[in-house]
Coordinates of C-alpha atoms and ligand atoms in Angstrom, one line a residue:
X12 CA 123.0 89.8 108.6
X13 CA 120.3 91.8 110.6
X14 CA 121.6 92.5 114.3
X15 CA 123.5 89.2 115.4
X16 CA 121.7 89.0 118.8
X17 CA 118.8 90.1 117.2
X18 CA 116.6 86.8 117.1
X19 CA 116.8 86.5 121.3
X20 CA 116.2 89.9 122.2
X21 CA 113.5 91.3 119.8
X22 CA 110.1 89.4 119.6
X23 CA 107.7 89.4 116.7
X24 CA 105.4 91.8 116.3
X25 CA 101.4 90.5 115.3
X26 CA 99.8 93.6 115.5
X27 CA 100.3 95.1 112.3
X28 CA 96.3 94.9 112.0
X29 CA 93.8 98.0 112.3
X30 CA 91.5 97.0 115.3
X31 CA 88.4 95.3 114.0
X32 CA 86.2 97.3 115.9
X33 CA 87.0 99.9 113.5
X34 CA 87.8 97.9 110.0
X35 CA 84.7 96.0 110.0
X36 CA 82.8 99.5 109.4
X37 CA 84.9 100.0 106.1
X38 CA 86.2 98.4 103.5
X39 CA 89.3 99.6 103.6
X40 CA 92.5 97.2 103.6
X41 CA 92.6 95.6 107.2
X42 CA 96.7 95.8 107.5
X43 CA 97.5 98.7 109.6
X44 CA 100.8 101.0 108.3
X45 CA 103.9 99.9 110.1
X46 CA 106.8 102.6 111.0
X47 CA 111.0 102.5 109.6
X48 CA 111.4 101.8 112.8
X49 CA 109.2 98.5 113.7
X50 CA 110.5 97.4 111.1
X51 CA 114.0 97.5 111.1
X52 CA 113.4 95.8 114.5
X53 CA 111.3 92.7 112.6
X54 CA 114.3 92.7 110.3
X55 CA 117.4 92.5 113.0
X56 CA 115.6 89.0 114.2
X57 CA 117.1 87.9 110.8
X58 CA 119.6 84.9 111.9
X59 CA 121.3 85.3 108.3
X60 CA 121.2 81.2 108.5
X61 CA 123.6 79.5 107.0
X62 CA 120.7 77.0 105.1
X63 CA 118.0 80.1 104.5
X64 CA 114.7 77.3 103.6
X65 CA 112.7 80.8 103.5
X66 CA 113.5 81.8 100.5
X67 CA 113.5 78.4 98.1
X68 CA 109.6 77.4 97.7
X69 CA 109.1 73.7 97.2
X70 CA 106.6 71.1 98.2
X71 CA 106.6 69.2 101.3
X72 CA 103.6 66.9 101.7
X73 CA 101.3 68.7 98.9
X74 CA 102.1 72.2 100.4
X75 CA 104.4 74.9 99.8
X76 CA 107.0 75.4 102.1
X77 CA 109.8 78.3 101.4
X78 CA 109.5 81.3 98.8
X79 CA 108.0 80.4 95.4
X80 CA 109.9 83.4 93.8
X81 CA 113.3 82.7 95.7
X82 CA 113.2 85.8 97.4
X83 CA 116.4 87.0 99.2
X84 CA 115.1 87.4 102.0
X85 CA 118.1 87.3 104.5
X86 CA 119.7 89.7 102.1
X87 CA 117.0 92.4 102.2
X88 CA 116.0 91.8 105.9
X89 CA 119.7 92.6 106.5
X90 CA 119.1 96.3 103.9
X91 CA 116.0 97.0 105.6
X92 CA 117.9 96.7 109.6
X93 CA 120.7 99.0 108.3
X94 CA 117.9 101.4 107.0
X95 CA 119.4 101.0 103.1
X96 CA 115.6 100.8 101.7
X97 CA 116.5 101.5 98.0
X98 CA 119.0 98.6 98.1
X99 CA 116.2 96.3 99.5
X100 CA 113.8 97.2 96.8
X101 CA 116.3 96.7 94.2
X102 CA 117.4 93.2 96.1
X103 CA 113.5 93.1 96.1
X104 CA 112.7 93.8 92.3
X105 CA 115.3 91.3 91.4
X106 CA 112.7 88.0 92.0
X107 CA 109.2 89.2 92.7
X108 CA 107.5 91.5 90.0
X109 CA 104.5 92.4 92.2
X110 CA 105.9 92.5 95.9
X111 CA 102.8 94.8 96.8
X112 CA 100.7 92.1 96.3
X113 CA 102.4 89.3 97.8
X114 CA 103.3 91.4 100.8
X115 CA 99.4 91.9 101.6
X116 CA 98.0 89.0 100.9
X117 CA 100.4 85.6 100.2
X118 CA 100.3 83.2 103.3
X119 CA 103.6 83.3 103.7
X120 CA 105.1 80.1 103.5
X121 CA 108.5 81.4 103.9
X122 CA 107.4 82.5 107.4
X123 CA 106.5 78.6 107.8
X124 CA 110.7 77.7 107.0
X125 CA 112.2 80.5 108.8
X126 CA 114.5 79.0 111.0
X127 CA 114.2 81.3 113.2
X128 CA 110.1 79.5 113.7
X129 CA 111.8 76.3 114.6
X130 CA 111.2 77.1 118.6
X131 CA 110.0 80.8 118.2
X132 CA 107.6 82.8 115.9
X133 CA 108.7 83.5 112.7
X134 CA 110.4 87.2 111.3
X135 CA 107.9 89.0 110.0
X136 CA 109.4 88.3 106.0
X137 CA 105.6 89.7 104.7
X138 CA 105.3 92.8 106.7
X139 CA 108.6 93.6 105.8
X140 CA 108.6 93.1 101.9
X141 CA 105.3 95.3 102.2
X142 CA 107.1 97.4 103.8
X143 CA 110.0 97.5 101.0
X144 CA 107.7 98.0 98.2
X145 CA 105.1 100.6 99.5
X146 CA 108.0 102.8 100.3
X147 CA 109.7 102.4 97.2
X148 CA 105.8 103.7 95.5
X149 CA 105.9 106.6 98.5
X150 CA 109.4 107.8 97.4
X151 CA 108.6 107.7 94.3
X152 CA 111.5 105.4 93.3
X153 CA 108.9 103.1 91.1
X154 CA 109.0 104.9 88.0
X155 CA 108.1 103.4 84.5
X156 CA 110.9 101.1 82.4
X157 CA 110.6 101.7 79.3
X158 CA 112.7 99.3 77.0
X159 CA 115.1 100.8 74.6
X160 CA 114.7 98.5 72.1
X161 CA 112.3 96.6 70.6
X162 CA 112.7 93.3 69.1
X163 CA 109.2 93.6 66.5
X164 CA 108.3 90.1 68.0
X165 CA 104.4 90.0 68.9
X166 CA 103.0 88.2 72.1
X167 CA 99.6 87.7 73.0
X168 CA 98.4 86.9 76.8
X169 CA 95.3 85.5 77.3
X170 CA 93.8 86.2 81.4
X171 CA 95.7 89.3 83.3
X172 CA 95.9 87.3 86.7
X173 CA 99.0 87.4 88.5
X174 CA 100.5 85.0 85.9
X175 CA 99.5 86.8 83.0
X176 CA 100.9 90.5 84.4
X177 CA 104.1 88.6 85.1
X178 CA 104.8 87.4 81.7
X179 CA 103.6 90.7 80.5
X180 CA 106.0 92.7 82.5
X181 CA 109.1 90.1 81.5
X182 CA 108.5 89.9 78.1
X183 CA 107.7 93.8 77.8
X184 CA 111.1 94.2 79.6
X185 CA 112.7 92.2 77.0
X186 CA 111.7 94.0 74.2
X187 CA 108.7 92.1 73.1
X188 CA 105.2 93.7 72.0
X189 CA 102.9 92.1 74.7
X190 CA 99.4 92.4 74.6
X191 CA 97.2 91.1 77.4
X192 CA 93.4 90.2 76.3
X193 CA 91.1 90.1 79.6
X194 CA 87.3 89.1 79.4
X195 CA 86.7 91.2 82.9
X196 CA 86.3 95.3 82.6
X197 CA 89.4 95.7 84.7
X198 CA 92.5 93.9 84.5
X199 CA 94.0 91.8 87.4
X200 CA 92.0 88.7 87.6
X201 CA 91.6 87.4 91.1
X202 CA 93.5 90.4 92.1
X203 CA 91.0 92.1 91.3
X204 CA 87.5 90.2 91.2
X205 CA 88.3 87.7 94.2
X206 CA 90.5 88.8 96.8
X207 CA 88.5 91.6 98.5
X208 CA 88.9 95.2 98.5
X209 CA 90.0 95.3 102.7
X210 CA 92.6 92.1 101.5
X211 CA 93.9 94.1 98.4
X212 CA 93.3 97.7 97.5
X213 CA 91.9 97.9 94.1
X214 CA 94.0 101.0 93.8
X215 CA 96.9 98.9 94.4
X216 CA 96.3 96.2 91.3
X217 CA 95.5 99.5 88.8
X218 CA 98.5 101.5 90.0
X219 CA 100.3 98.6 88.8
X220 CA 98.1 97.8 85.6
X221 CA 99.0 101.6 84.7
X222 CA 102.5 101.2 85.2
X223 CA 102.7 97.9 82.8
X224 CA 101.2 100.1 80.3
X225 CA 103.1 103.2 80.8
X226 CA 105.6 100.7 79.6
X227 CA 104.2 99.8 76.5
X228 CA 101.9 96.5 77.4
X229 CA 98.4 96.7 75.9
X230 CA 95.4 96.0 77.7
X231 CA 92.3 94.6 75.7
X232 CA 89.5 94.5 78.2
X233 CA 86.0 93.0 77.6
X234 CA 87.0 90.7 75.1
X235 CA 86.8 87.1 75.8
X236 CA 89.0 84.7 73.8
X237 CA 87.1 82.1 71.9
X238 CA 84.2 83.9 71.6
X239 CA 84.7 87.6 71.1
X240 CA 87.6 87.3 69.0
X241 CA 88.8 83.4 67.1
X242 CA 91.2 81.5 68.8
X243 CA 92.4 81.1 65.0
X244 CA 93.3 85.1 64.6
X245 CA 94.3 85.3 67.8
X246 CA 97.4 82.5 66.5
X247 CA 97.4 83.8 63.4
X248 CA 98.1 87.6 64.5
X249 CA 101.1 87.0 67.3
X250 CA 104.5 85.1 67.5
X251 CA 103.3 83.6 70.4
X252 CA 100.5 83.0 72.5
X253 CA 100.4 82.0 76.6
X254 CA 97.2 81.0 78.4
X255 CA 97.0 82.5 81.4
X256 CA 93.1 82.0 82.1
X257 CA 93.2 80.6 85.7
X258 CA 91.4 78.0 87.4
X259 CA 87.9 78.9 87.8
X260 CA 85.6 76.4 86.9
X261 CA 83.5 76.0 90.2
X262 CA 83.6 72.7 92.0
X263 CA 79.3 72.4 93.1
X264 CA 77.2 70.9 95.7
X265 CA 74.8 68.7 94.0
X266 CA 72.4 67.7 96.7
X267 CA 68.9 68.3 97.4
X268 CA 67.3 71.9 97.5
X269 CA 70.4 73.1 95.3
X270 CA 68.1 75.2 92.7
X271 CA 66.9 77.0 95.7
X272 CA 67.0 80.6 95.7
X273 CA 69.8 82.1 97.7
X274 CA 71.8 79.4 97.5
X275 CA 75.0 80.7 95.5
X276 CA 79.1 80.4 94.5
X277 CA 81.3 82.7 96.5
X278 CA 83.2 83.6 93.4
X279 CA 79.8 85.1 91.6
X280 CA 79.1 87.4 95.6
X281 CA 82.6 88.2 95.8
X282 CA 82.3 89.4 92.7
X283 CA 79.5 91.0 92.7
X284 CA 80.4 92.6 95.8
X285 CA 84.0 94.2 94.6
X286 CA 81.8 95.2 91.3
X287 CA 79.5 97.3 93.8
X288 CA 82.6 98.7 95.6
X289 CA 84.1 99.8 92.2
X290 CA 81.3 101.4 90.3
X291 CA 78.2 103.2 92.0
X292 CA 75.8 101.8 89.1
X293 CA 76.2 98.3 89.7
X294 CA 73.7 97.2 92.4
X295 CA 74.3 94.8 94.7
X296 CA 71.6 91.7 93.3
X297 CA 69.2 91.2 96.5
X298 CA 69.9 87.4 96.5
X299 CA 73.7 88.0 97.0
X300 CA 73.6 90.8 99.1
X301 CA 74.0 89.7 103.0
X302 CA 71.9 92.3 105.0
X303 CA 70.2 91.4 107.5
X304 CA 70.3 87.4 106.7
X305 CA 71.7 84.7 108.5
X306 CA 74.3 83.5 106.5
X307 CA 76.1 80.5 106.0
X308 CA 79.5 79.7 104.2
X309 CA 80.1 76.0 102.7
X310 CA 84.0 75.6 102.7
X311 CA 86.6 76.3 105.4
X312 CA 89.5 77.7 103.1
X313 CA 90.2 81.1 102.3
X314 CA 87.7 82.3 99.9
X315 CA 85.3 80.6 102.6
X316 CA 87.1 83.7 104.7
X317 CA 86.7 86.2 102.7
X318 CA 82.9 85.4 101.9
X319 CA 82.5 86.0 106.3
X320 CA 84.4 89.2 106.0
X321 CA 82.2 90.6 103.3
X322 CA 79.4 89.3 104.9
X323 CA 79.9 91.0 107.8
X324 CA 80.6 94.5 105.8
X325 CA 77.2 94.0 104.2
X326 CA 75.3 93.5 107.8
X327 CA 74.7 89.9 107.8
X328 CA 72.7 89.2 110.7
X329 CA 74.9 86.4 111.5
X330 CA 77.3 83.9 109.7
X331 CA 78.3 80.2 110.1
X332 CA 81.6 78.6 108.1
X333 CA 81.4 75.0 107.8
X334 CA 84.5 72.6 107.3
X335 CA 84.7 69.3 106.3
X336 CA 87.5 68.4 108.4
X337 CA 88.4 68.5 111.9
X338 CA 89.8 71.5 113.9
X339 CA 93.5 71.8 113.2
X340 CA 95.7 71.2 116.4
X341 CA 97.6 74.0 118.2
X342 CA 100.7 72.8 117.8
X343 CA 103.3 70.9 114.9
X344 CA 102.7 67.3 114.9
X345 CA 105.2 64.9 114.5
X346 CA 104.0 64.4 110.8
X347 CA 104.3 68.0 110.0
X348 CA 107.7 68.8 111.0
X349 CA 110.1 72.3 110.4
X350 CA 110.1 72.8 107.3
X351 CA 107.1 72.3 106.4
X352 CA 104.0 74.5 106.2
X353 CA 102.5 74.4 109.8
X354 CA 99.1 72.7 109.7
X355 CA 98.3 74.6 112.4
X356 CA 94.8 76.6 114.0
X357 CA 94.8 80.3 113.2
X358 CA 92.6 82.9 113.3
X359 CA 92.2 84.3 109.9
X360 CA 91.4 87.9 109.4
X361 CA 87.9 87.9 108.8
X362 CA 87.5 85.0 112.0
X363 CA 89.0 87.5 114.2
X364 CA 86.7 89.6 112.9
X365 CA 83.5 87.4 113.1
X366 CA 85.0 86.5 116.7
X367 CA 84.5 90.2 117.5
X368 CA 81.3 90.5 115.9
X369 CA 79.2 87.7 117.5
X370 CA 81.7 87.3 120.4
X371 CA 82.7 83.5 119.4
X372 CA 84.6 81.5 116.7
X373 CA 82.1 80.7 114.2
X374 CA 83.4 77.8 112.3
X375 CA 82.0 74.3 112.7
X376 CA 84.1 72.1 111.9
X377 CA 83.8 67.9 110.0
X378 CA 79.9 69.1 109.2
X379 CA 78.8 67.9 105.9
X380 CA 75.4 69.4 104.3
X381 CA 73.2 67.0 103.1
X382 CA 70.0 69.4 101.8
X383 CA 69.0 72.6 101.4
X384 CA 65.4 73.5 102.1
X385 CA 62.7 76.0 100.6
X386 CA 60.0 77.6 100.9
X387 CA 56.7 78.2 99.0
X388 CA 58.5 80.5 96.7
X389 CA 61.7 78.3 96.1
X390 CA 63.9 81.1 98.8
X391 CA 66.3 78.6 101.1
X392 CA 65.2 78.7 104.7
X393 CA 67.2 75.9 106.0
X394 CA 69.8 73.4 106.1
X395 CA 70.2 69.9 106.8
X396 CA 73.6 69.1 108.0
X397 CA 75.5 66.2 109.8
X398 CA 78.6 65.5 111.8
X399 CA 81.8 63.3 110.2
X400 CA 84.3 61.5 111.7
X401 CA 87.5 61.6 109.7
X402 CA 89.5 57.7 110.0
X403 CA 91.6 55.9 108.0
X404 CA 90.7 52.5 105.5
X405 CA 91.9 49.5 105.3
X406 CA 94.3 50.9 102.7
X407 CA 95.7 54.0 105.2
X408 CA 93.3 56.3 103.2
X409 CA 91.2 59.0 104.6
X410 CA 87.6 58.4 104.9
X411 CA 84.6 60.3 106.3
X412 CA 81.8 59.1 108.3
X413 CA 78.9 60.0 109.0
X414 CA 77.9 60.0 112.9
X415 CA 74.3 58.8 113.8
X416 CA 72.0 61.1 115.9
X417 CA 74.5 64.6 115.1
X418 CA 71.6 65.7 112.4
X419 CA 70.6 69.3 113.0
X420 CA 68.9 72.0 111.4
X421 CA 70.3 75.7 110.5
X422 CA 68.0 78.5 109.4
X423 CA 69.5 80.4 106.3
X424 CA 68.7 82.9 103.8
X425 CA 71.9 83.1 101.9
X426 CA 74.7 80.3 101.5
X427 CA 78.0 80.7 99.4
X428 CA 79.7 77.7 98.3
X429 CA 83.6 77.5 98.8
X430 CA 84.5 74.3 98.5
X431 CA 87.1 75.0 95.7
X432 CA 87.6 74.6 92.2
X433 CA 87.4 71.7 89.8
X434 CA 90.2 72.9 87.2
X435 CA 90.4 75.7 84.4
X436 CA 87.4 76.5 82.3
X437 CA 87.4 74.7 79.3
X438 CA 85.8 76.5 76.0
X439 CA 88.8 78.7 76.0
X440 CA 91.3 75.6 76.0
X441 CA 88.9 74.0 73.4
X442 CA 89.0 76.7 71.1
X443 CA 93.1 76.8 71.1
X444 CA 92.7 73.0 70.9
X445 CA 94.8 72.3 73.8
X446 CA 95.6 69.3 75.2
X447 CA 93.9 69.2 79.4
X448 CA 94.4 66.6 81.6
X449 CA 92.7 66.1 84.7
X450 CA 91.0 69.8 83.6
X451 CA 94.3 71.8 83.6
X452 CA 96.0 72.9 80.8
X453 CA 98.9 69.6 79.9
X454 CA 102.0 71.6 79.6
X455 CA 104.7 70.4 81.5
X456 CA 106.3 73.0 84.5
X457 CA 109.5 74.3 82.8
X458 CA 108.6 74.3 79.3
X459 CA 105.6 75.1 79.3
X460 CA 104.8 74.7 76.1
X461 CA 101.3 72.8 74.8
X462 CA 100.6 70.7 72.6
X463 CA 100.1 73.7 70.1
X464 CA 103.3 75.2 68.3
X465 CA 103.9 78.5 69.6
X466 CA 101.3 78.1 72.4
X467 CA 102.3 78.3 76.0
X468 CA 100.4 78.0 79.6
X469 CA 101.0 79.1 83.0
X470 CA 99.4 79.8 85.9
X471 CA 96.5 78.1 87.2
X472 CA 95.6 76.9 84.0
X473 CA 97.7 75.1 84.1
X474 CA 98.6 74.2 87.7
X475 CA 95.5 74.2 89.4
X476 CA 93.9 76.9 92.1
X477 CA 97.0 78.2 93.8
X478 CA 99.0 80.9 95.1
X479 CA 99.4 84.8 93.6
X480 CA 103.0 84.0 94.8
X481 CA 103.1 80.5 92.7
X482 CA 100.7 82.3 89.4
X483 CA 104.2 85.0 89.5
X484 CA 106.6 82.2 89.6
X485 CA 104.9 80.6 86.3
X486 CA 104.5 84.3 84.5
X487 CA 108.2 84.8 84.6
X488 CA 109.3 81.1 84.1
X489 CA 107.2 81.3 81.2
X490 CA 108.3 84.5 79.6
X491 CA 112.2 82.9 79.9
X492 CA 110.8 80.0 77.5
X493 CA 109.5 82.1 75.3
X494 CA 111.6 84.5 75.0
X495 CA 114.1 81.8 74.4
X496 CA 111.4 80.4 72.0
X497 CA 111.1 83.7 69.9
X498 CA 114.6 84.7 70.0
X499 CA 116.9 81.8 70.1
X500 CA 118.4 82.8 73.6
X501 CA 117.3 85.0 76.5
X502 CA 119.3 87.1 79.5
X503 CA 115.7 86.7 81.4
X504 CA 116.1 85.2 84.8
X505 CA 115.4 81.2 85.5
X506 CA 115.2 80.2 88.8
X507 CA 117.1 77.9 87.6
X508 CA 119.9 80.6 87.0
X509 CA 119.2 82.5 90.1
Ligands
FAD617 C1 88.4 84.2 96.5 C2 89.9 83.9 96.3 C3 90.8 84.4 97.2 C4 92.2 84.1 97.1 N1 93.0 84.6 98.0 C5 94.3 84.4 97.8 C6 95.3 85.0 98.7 O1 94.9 85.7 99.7 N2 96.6 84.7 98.5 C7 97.0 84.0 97.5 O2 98.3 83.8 97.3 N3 96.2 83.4 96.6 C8 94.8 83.6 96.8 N4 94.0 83.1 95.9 C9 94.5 82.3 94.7 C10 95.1 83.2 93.7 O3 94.2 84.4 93.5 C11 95.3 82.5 92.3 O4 96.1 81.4 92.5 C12 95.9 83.4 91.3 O5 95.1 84.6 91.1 C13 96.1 82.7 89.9 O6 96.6 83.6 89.0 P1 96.3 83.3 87.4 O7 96.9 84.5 86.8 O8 96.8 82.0 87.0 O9 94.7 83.3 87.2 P2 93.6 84.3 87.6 O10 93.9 85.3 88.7 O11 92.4 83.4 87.9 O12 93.3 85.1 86.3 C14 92.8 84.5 85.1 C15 92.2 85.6 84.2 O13 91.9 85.1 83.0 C16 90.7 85.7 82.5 N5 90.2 84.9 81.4 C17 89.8 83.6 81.5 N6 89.3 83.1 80.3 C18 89.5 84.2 79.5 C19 89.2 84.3 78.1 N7 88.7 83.3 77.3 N8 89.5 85.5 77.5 C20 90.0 86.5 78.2 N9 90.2 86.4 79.5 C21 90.0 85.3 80.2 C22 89.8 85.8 83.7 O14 88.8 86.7 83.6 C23 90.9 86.2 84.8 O15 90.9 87.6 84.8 C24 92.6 83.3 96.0 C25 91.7 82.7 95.1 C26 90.3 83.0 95.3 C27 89.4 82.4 94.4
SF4_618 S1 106.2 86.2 98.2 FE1 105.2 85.1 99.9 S2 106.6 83.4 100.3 FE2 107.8 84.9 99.1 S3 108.8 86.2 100.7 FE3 106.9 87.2 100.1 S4 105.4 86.4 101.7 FE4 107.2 85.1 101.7

């Protein structure tokens, strides 16, 4: 375990965070570089508990508690205190594929189990496996694996999100020929064109892209599945096929005043806005660009968040987040109990940064929009809102409701909606003939086959808008079936097996 006592004499440390007075100029990643040192110290609060929740991910009320990917967490927290680094990145390696992405930007719901968080704050279990990998990358101890055999079995990938680059990188391993079709110009899905730049260095998703093909996968960007190329050749050509498209189909606002100018989806500015940051010749389109406009963001998760933190980048002149439900309370309540993922307030990184901006929180919170208003030439000027009072039915069901005389009026030039996503887009899924239910992909976790011989799902496809950590999980559970699918048996890991 890390140091015995370590857990009552060393406090967590929060400040792994370059000052916003500084970040909000750039858009470089917001984490700040941590030393050896600081973080052997995070890892010797490591009680080495007897029950580690951290590191099994499962549901507890409809959100993830524990580590999707079973990371060993004690077990490299313990490495990383003793300073053995190379023996926590192979620990590491073992369960998650892409640590350097899930050690920037997952939320960490194995901080939420620790035990350790049951009357203190949690060990630092993200900074550290950041920590792990981006050392291993310095040191130069990531190099390519290139199988030593190949099996002549042909897999094609359809999306190169997480889930996709997992599979990839398993069934590579394995001996497979994997090739990974991506509609996008670069390859990393919401890696890449989603999660912004100062969440996730771009240079961080390529560096890895390169590395899966240094190891044989093949990328085929700018090709859309269904409609570039059939999905009848794309069957026809492999042994197996896995759809790994995501779940992007926008979930709207239909109300009046929607057609307005100005008024526009946070995935298209996010986007846009990455696009902008990648290549010089793509302009930023006036209508999504932020300057100088008040701005307002519809949806209080975390692409809501990373709308205000681009937003600010570009020079909004200010920026308002509405939420449909009420403020979340300081503490655990008795409903939300250890293990569980705290429902607690937080400042996210782009609030603290907002809050240092305009000198105050800028969410509003149980505000529902009921129009948008134009002017003469169709630009949004305004917006209608009202307050809601969240209660219960008669049937112990939440409703909203709306509270006479809390109308009000907000000027705005630009609004992103972020109010999530209705399910995975569907011409794709149509042209493999796949069965959807509920507008994900119907292929049961485990399996994961369809309804289509030799074609598989995963990912948000098939599970809905999740987690990069969650997308991993399905890309390697996936790449077991097939694998066992193709070859009749597979030494590929299960968590099952682990
Ligand atoms: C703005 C935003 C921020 C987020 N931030 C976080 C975060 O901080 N932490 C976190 O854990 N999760 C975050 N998420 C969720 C996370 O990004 C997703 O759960 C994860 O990326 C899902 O992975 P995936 O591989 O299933 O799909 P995706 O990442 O969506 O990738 C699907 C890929 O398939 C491609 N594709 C679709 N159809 C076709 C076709 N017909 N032909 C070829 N290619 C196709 C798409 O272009 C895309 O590249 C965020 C989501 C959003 C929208
Ligand atoms: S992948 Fe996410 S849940 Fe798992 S150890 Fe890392 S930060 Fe925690």
């Amino acid at each position: 375990m890390g140091k015995p006592t370590g857990f009552m004499e060393i406090e967590r440390e929060e400040s792994f965070e370059r000052d916003p007075i500084e970040r909000i100029n750039d858009w470089n990643e917001y984490s700040a570089p941590f030393t050896d040192d600081e973080m052997k110290r995070q890892g010797a609060r490591c009680m080495d508990c007897g029950t580690p929740f951290c590191h099994i991910g499962m549901d507890i009320d409809g959100a993830t508690s524990g580590c999707p990917v079973y990371n060993l967490i004690p077990e490299w927290n313990d490495l990383v205190y003793k300073g053995k680094w190379k023996e926590a990145l192979d620990r590491l390696l073992k369960t998650n594929n892409f640590p350097e992405f899930t050690g920037r930007v997952c939320p960490a719901p194995c901080e939420g189990s620790c035990t350790v968080a049951i009357n203190d704050p949690a060990v630092a279990i993200k900074n550290i496996e950041q920590a792990i990998i981006d050392k291993g990358f310095e040191n130069g101890w990531i190099t390519p694996r290139i199988p030593d055999h190949r099996t002549g079995k042909k897999i094609a990938i359809v999306g190169s999100g997480p889930a996709g680059l997992a599979a990839a990188d398993q069934l590579n391993q394995a001996g497979h020929k994997v090739t990974v079709y991506e509609r996008a110009d670069r390859a990393g899905g919401l890696l890449t064109y989603g999660i912004p730049n100062m969440k996730l260095d771009k240079d961080v998703v390529e560096r890895r892209v390169q590395l899966l093909r240094d190891e044989g996968v093949e990328f085929i960007l700018n090709t859309e599945v269904g409609k570039d190329i059939s999905a009848d050749e794309i069957k026809s050509s492999y042994d197996s096929v896995i759809l790994c498209t995501g779940a992007q189909k926008h979930r709207d606002l239909p109300i009046e005043g929607r057609d307005g100018k100005g008024i526009r989806f946070a995935m298209d500015y996010l986007t846009r806005a990455t696009e902008s940051l990648l290549d010089d010749k793509v302009q930023a389109e006036e209508e999504l660009d932020a300057k100088g406009k008040d701005v307002i963001v519809i949806g209080g998760g975390d692409t809501g968040a990373d709308c205000i933190a681009t937003a600010l980048r570009q020079g909004a002149n200010s920026i308002v987040q509405f939420g449909k439900h009420p403020q979340l309370p300081i503490k655990r309540t008795e409903d939300n109990m250890w293990p569980a993922y705290p429902q607690v307030f937080s400042l996210e990184y782009a609030h603290k940064e907002a809050k240092y901006k305009f000198g105050e929180d800028i969410r509003q919170y149980s505000i529902q929009t009921k129009k948008f208003v134009t002017d003469e030439n169709g630009k949004l000027k305004e917006l209608h809102t009202v307050e809601m009072k969240k209660t219960r039915d008669e049937n112990g069901m939440f409703v909203f409701e709306e509270i006479p005389g809390t109308e009000k009026v907000w000027p705005a030039q630009l609004v992103l909606i972020a109010i999530g996503f209705e399910g995975a887009e569907q011409p794709v899924l149509k042209a493999f003939d796949v069965h959807v239910e509920r507008n994900r992909v119907d292929a049961k976790y485990g399996d994961f086959q369809t309804n289509i011989d030799h074609v598989f799902a995963a990912g948000d496809a098939r599970r809905g808008q999740s987690l990069i950590v969650w997308a991993i999980n399905e890309g390697r559970e996936v790449a077991h079936q097939v694998d066992q699918y193709l070859m009749g048996e597979t030494a590929l890991p299960t968590v099952a097996n682990m």
